[in-house]
mmCIF file of C-alpha atoms in Angstrom:
data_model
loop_
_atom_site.group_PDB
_atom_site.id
_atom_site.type_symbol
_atom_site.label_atom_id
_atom_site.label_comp_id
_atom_site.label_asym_id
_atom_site.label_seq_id
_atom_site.Cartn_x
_atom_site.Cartn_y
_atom_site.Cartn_z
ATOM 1 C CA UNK A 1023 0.000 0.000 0.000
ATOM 2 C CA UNK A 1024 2.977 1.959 0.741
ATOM 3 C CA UNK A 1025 4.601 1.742 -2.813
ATOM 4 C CA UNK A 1026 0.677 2.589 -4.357
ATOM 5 C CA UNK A 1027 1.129 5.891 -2.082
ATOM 6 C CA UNK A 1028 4.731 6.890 -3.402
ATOM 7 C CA UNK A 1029 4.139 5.938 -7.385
ATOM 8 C CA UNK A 1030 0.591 8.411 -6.605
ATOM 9 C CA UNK A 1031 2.694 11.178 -5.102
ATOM 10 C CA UNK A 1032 5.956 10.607 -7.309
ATOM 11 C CA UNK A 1033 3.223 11.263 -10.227
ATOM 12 C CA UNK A 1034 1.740 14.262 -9.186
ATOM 13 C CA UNK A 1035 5.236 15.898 -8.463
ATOM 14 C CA UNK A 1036 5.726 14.497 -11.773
ATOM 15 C CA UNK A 1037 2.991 16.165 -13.149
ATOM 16 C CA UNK A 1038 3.976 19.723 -11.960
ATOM 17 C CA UNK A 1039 7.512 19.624 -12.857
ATOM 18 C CA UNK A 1040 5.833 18.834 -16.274
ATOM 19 C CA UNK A 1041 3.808 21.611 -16.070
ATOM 20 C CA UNK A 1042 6.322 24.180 -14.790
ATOM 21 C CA UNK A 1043 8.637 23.216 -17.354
ATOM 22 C CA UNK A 1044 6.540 22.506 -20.303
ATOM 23 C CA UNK A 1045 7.430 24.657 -23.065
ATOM 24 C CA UNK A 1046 6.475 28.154 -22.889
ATOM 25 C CA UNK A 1047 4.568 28.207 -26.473
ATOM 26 C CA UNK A 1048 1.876 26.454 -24.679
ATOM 27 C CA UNK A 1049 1.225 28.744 -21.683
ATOM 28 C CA UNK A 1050 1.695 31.976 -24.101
ATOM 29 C CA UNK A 1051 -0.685 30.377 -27.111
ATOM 30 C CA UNK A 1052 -3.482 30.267 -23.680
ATOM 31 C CA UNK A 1053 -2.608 33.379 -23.008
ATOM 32 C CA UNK A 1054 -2.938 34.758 -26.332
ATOM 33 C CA UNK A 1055 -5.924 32.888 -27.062
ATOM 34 C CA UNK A 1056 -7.584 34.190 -24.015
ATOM 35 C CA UNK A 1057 -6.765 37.889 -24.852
ATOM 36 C CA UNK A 1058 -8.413 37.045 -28.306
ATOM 37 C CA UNK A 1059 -11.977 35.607 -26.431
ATOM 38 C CA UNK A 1060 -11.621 38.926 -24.061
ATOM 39 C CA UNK A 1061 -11.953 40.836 -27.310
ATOM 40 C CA UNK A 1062 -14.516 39.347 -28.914
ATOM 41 C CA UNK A 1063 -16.357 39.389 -25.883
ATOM 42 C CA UNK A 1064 -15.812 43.369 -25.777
ATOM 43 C CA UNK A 1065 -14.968 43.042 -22.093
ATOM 44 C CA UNK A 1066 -12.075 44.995 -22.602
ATOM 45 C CA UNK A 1067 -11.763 49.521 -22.417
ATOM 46 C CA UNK A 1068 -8.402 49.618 -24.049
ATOM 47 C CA UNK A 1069 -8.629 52.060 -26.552
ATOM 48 C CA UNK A 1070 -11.188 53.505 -28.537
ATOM 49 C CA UNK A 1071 -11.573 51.368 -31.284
ATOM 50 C CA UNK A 1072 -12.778 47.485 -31.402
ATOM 51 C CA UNK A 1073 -10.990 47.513 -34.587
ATOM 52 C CA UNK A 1074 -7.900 46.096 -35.437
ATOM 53 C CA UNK A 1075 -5.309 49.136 -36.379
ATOM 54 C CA UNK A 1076 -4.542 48.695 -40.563
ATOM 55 C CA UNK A 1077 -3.026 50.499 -42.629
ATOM 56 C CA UNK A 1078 -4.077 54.683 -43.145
ATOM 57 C CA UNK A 1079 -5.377 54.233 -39.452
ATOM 58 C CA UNK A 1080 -3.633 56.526 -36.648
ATOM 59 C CA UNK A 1081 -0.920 53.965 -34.120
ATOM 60 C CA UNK A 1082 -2.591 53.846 -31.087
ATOM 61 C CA UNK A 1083 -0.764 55.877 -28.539
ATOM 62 C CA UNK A 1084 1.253 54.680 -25.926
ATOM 63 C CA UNK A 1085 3.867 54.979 -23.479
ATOM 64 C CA UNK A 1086 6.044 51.835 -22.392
ATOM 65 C CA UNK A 1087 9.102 51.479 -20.190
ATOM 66 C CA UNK A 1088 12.419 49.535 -21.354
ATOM 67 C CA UNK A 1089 14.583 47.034 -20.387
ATOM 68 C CA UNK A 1090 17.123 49.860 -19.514
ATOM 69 C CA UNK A 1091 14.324 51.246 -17.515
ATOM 70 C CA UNK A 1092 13.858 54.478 -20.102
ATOM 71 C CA UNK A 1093 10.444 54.929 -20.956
ATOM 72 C CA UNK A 1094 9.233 55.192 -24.671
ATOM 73 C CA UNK A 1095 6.642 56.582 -26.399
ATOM 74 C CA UNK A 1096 4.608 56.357 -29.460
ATOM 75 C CA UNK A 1097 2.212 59.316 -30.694
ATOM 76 C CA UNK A 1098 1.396 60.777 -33.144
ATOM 77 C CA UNK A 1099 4.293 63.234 -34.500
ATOM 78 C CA UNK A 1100 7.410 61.330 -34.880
ATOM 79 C CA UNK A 1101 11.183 62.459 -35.916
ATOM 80 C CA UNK A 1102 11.402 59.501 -37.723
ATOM 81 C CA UNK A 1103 9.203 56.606 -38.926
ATOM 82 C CA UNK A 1104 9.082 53.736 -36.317
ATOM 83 C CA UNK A 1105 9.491 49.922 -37.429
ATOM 84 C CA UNK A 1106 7.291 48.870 -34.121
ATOM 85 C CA UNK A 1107 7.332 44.996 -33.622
ATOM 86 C CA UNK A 1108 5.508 42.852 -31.328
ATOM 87 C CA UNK A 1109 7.625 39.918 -30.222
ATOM 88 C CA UNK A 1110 8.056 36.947 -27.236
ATOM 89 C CA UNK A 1111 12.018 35.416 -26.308
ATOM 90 C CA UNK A 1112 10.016 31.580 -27.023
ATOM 91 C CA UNK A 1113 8.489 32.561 -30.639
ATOM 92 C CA UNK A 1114 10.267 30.451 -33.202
ATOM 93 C CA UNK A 1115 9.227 33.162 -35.967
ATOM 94 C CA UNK A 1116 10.492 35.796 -33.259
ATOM 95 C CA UNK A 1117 13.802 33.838 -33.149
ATOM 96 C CA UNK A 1118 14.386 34.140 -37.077
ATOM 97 C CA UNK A 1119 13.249 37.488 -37.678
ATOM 98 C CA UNK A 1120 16.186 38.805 -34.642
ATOM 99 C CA UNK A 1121 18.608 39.448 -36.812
ATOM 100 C CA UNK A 1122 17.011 40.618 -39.262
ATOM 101 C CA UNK A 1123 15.701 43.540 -37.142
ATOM 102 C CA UNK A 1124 19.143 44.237 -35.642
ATOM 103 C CA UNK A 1125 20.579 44.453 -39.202
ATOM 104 C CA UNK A 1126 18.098 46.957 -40.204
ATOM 105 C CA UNK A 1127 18.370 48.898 -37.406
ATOM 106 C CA UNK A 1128 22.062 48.921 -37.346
ATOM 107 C CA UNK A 1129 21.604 49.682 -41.364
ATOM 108 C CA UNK A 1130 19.039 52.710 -41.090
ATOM 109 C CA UNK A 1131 19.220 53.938 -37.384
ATOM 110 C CA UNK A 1132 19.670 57.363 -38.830
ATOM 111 C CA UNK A 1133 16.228 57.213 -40.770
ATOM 112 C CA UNK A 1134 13.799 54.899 -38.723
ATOM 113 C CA UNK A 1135 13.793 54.217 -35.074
ATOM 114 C CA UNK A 1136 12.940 50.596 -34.321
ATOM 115 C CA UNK A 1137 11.126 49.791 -31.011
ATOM 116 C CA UNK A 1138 10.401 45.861 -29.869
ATOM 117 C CA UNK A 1139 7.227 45.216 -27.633
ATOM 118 C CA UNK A 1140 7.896 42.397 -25.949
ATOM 119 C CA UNK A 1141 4.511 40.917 -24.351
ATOM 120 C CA UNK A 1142 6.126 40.346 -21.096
ATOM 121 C CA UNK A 1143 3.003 39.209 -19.903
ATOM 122 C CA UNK A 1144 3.429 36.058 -21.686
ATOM 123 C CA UNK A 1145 7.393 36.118 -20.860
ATOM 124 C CA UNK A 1146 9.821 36.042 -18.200
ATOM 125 C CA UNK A 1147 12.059 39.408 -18.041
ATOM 126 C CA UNK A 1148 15.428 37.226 -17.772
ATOM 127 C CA UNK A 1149 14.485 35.285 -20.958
ATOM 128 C CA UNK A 1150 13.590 38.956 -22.210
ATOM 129 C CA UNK A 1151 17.258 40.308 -21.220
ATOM 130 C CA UNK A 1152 18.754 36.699 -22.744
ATOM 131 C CA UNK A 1153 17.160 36.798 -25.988
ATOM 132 C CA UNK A 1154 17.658 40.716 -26.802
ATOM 133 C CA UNK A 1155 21.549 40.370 -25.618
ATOM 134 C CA UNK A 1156 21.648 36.603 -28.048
ATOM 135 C CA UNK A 1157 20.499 38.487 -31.176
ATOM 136 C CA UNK A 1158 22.307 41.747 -29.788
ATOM 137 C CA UNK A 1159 19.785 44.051 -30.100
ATOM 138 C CA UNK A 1160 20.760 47.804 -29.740
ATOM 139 C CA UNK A 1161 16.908 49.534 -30.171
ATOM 140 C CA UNK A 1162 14.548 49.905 -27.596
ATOM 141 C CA UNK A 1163 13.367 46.101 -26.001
ATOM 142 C CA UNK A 1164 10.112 47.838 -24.375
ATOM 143 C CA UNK A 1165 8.119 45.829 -21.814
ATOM 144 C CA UNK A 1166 4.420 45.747 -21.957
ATOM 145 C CA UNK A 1167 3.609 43.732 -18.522
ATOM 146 C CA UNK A 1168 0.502 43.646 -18.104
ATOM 147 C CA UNK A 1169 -0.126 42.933 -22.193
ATOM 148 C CA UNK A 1170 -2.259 46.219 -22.625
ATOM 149 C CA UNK A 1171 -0.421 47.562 -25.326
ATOM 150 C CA UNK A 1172 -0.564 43.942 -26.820
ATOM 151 C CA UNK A 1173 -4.597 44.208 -26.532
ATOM 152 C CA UNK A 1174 -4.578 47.602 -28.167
ATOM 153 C CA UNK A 1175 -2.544 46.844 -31.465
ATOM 154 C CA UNK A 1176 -4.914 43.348 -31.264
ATOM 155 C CA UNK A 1177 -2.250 41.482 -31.441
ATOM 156 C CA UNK A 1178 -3.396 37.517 -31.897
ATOM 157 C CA UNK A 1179 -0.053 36.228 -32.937
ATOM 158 C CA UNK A 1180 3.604 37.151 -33.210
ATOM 159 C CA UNK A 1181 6.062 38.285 -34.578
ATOM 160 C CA UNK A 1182 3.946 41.009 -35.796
ATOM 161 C CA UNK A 1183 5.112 44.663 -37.147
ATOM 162 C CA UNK A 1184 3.567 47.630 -37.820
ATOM 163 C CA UNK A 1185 5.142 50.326 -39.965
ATOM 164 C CA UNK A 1186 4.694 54.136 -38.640
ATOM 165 C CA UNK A 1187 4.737 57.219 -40.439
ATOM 166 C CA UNK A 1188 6.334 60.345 -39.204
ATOM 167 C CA UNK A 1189 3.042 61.696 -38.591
ATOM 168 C CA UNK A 1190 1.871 58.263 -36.625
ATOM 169 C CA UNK A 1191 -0.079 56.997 -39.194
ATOM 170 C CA UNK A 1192 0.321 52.889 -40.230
ATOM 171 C CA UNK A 1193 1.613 52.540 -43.332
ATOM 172 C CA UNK A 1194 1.952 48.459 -43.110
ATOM 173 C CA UNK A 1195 0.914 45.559 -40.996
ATOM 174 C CA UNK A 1196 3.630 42.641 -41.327
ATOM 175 C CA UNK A 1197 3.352 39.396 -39.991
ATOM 176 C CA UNK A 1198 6.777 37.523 -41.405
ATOM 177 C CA UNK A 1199 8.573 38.776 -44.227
ATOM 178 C CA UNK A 1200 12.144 37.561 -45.932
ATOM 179 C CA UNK A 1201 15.220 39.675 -45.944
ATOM 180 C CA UNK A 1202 15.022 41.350 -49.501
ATOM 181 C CA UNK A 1203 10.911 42.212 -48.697
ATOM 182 C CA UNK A 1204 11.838 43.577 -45.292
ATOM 183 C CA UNK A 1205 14.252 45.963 -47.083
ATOM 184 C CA UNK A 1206 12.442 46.915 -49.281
ATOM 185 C CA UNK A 1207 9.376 47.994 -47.274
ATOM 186 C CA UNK A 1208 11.821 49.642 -44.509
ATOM 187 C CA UNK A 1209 13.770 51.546 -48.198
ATOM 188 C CA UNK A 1210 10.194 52.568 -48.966
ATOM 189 C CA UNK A 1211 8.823 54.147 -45.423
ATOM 190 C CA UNK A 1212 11.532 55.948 -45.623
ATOM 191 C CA UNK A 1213 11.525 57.477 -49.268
ATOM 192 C CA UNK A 1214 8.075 58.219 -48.523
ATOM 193 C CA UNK A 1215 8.598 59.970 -44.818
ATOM 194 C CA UNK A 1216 12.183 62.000 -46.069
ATOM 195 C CA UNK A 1217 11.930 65.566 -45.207
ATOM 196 C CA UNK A 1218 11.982 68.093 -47.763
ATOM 197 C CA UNK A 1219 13.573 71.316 -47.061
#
């Protein structure tokens, strides 16, 4: 009877080690899915809008503090256009885009500021801190903890980018794109946004 007692509690310990440990995708694709079902439910007041921002709509405004504890802010009038991406340290497509982001940023950092939203409420701030040193990102990592921001831009699945005017208007919504497009999009927001004198 002993033995029955041990296997029953070796199981459940079992169990919750499992559960701890399980991979992240699982607890974040819950978590994402119930952000989704608070939506359609309308139980939420963030922001004005029930409608996804798209293209020719204003970025909904925000203000979000970084890893290096700055805080950043997105509003309407902008020096430069703003490459904003939405983005989670156990995201496979998250993982491939990285570089790709910290090329173009170190490539056009004089044209386009580039600003990562991590949604920290589906990550852990040293896997946050890990991932952004791996892929040696030098932008803004900004930290949206309680996943407001996240509910705003309606934001069901990541990576996903949004592509910002100077005057904080959405140019593009991008979900996964190759090298050559992602230049070419980033070339083009910035044609379009250039100053004239």
């Amino acid at each position: 009877m002993k033995w029955r007692t041990g296997i029953v509690v070796f199981a459940a310990v079992l169990l919750i080690w499992v559960v701890m440990n399980s991979k992240d995708d699982k607890r974040a694709a819950l978590a994402l899915a119930a952000k989704q079902d608070m939506l359609n439910k309308g139980e939420t007041n963030l922001g004005e809008s029930k409608v996804a921002p798209r293209a020719g709509s204003l970025a909904p405004p925000f203000s979000l503090k970084s890893l290096d504890g700055k805080v950043y802010n997105v509003d309407a009038k902008r020096e430069k256009p703003l490459l904003l991406t939405f983005w989670a340290s156990w995201c496979g497509p998250c993982k491939e885009e990285a570089p790709l982001l910290s090329l173009l940023h170190n490539k056009y950092k004089n044209q386009i500021d580039v600003y990562a939203v991590n949604v920290t409420a589906e990550d852990r701030i040293r896997d946050v801190e890990a991932f952004a040193k791996r892929y040696s990102f030098s932008f803004p990592v900004l930290l949206d903890v309680k996943g407001e921001v996240a509910v705003m831009y309606r934001i069901y699945g990541i990576p996903t980018s949004f592509l910002i005017d100077r005057n904080g208007s959405i140019v593009e919504v991008i979900h996964t794109l190759d090298a050559k497009e992602w230049e070419q999009r980033v070339n083009k927001l910035i044609e379009d946004n250039a100053e004239t004198e």
